Short mmCIF file of C-alpha atoms in Angstrom, two decimals:
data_model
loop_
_atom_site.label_atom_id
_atom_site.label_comp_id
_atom_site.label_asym_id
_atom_site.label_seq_id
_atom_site.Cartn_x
_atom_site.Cartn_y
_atom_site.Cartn_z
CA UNK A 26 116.97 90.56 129.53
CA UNK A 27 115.93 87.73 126.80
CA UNK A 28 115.02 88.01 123.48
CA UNK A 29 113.94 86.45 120.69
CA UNK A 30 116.83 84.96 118.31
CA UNK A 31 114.42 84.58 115.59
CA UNK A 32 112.80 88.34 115.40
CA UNK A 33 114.72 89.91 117.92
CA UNK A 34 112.29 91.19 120.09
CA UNK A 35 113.23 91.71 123.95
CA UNK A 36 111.36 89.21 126.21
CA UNK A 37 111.00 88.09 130.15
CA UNK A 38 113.41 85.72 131.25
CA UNK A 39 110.67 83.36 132.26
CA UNK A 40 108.72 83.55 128.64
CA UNK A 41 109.46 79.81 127.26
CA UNK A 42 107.82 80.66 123.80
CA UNK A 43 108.16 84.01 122.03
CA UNK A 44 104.29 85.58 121.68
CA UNK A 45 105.19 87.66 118.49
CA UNK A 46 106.61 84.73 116.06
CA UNK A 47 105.92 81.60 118.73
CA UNK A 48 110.03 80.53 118.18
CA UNK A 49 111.26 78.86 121.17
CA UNK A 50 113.47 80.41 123.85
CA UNK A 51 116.66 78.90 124.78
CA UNK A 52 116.29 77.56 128.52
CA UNK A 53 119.49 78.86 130.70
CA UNK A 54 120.04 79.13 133.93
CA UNK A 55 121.80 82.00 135.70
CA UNK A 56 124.71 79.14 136.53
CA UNK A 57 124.75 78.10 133.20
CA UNK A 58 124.69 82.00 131.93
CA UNK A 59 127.63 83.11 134.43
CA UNK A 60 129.91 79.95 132.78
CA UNK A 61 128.71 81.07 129.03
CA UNK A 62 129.92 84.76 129.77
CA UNK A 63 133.13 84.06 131.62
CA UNK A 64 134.18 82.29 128.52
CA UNK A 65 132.80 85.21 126.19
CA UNK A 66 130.07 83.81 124.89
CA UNK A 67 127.02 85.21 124.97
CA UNK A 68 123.66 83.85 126.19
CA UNK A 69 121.56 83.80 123.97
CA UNK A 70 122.09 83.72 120.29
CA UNK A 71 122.46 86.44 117.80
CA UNK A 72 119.04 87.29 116.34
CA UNK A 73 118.22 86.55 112.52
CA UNK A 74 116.23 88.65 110.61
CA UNK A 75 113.74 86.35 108.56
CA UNK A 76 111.85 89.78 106.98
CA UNK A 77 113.79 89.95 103.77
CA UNK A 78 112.99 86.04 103.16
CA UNK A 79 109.43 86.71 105.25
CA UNK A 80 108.44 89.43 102.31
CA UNK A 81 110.17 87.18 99.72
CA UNK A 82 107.45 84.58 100.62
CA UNK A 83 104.84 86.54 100.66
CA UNK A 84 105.38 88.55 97.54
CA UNK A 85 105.69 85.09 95.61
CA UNK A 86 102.38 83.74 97.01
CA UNK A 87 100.66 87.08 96.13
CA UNK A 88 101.99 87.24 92.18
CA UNK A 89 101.51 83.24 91.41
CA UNK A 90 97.98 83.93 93.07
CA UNK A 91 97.04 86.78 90.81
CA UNK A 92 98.94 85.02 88.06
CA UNK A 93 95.99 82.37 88.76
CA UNK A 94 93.27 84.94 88.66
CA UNK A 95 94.76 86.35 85.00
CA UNK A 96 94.58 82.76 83.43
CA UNK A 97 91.03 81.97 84.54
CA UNK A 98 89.89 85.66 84.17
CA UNK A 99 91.13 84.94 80.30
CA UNK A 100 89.72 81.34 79.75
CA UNK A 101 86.29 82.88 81.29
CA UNK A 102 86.70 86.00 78.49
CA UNK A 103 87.43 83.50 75.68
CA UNK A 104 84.57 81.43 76.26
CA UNK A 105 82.36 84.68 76.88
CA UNK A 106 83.42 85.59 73.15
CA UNK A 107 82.62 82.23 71.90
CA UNK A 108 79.38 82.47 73.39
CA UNK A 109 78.30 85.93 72.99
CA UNK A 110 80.53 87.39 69.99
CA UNK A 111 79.10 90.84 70.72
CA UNK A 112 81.16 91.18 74.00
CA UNK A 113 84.28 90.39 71.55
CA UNK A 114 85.64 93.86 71.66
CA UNK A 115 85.02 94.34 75.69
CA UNK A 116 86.35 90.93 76.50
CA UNK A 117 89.35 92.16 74.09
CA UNK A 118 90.02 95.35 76.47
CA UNK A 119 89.88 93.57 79.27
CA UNK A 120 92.15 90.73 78.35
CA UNK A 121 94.49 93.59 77.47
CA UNK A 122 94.19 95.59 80.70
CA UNK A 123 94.57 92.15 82.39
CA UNK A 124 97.98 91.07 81.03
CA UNK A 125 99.16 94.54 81.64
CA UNK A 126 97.97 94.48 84.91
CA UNK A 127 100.71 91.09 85.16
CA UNK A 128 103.48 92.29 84.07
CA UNK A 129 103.11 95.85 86.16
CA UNK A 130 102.87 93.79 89.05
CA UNK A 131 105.55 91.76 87.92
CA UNK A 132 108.02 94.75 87.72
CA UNK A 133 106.74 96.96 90.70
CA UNK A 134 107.80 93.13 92.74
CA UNK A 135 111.39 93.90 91.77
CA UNK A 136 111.86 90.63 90.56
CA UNK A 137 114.89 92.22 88.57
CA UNK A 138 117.02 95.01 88.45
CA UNK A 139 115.58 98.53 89.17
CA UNK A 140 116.48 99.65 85.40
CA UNK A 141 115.35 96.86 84.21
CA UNK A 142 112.24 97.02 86.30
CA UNK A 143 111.73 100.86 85.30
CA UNK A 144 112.42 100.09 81.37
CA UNK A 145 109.84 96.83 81.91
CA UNK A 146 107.32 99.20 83.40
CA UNK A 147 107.29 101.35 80.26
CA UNK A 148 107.53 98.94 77.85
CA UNK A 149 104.30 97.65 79.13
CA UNK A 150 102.76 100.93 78.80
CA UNK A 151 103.81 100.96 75.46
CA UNK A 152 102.44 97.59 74.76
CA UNK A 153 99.06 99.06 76.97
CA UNK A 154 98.33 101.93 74.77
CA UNK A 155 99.34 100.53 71.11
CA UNK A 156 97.12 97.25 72.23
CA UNK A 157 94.24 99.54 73.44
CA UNK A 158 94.55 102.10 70.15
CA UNK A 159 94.89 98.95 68.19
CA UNK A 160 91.65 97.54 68.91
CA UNK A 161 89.94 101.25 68.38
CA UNK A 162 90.81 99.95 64.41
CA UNK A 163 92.88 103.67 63.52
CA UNK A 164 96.30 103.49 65.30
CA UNK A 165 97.32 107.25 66.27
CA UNK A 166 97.22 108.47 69.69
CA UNK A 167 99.50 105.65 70.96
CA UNK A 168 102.11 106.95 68.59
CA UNK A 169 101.60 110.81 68.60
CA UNK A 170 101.00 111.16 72.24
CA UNK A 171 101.86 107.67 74.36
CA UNK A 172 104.91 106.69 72.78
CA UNK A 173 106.96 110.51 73.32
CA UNK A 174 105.61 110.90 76.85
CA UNK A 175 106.86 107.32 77.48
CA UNK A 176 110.33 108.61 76.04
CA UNK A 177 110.25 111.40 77.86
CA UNK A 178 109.56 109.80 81.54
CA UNK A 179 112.21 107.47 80.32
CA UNK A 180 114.22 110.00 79.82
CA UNK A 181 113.35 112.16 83.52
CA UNK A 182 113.63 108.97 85.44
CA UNK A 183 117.44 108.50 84.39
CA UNK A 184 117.78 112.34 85.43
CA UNK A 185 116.00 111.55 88.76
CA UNK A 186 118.00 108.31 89.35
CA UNK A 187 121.49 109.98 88.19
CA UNK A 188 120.95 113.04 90.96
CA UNK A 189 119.60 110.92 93.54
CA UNK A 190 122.94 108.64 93.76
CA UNK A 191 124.42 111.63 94.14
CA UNK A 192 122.24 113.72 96.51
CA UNK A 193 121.13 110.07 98.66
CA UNK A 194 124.16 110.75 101.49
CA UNK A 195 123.51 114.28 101.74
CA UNK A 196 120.48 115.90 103.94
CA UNK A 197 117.62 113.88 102.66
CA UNK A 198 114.95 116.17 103.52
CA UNK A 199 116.06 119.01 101.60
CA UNK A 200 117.81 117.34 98.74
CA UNK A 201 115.38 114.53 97.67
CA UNK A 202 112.28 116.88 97.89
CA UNK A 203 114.53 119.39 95.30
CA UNK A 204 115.06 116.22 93.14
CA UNK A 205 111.48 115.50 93.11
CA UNK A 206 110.02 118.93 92.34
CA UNK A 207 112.86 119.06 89.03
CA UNK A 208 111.08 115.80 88.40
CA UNK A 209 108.11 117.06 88.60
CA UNK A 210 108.99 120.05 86.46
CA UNK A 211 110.86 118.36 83.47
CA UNK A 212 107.76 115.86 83.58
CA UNK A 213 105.22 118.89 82.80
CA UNK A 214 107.41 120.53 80.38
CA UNK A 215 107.35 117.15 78.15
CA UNK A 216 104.04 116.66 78.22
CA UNK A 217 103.40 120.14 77.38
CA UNK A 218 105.75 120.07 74.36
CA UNK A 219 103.76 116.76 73.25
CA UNK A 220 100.35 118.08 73.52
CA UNK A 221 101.27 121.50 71.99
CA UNK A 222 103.19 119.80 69.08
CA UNK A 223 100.31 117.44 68.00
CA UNK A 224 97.22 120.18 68.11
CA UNK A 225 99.22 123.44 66.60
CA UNK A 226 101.91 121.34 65.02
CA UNK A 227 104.57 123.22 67.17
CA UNK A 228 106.28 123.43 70.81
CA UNK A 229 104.18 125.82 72.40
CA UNK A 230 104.57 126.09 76.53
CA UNK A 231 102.24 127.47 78.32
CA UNK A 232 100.69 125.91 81.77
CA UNK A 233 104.17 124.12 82.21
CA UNK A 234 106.05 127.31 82.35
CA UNK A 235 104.31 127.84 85.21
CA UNK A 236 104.94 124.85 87.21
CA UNK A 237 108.54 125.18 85.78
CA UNK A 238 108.74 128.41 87.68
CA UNK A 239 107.20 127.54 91.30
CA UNK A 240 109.37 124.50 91.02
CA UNK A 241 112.57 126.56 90.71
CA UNK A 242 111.73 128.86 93.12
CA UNK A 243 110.92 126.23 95.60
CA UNK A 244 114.15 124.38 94.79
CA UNK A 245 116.54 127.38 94.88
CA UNK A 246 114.75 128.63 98.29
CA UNK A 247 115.07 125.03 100.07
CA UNK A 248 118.43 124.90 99.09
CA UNK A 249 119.50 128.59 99.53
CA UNK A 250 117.92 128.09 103.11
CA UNK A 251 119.24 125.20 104.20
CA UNK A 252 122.87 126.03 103.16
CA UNK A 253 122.71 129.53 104.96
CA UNK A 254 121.67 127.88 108.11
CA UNK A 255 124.85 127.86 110.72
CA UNK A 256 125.76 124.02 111.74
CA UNK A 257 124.01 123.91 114.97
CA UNK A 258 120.31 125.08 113.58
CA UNK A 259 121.11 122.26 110.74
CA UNK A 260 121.89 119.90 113.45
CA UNK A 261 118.57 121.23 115.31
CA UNK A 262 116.50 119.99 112.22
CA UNK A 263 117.93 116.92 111.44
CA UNK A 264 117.50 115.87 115.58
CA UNK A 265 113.99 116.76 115.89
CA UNK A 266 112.70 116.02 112.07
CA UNK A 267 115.22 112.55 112.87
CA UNK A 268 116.57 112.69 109.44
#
């Protein structure tokens, strides 16, 4: 059977033009085919994947287009101040949120490294919530709350990143769910800690315990389960859950 060297999709021999990506189909004749394979070629072509340069494409077109929007969204902003000087401190929140907006989308594109991407991504939230508290004329929250919950994602990601190269070639449906939920848990803790230390000036956990708890017991149960299963039930899941 044909199919298409372009996207790889099986076709009819007598199909001339493939109906997913319209790429032409090589016209060969059973003679023609019988010679090709006697010398060990094949005969038709070996399909290219175009999707990594496809999405490339269209992930460029989508960030210069809202890169477009941003600029006019701030000339229309600036010239709303000009004209109207009451809407100065709106227009001022919304040309922040704006150029945030940019450079999240800029990151979440993978235009660079992951670590650099997930480092970019905070520093933007830093820049997000100093710019916002800034404008508020009393600069405090952005420091005493946004700026250690910042650290501490930082600071879980790496954990989360570090565990996952390790856990990624292992059962994936058991391990990455455990790595999540400690995630999850060392995220809550931190953010506890932060809120606790700025209202009663000390670490005091309370709701996070909790989720610290469920998230252990749901860890240590996955894995206690999955490691006391005999090798064919563990082959059983991984064929019907096709992991």
């Amino acid at each position: 059977m044909a199919y298409c060297p372009k996207c790889g999709v099986e076709l009819d021999s007598y199909i001339k033009n493939c109906p997913l990506c319209e790429f032409p189909i090589p016209d060969i004749g059973e003679d023609d085919a019988a010679e090709l394979e006697g010398k060990g070629t094949h005969k038709y072509p070996n399909a290219i994947s175009t999707y990594r340069r496809d999405y490339r494409v269209i992930k460029n077109k989508i960030f210069f287009s809202f890169v477009l929007v941003v600029i006019s969204s701030i000339i229309i902003l600036a010239v709303l101040k000009l004209v109207y000087p009451v809407s100065a401190l709106l227009s001022n929140y919304v040309i922040i949120i704006i150029i945030a907006a940019l450079f999240y989308l800029f990151f979440l594109f993978s235009y660079l490294k992951p670590a650099y991407n997930v480092i970019g991504i905070l520093l933007t939230t830093i820049f997000l919530t100093y710019a916002i508290d800034y404008q508020v004329g009393d600069i405090g929250w952005s420091y005493t709350y946004a700026l250690p919950i910042v650290g501490i994602l930082y600071f879980d990601i790496t954990i989360f990143r570090a565990l996952y190269k390790v856990s990624k070639h292992r059962n994936q449906f058991i391990y990455v769910p455990s790595v999540c939920l400690l995630f999850i848990s060392i995220l809550c803790v931190g953010i506890d800690a932060v809120i606790s230390t700025n209202i009663g000036g000390r670490i005091h956990l309370s709701w996070s315990i909790i989720v610290l708890i469920c998230c252990g017991v749901i860890i240590f149960t996955l894995l206690s389960i999955y490691h006391g299963l005999p090798d064919k039930s563990k082959a059983w899941l991984k064929r019907k859950l096709h992991v």
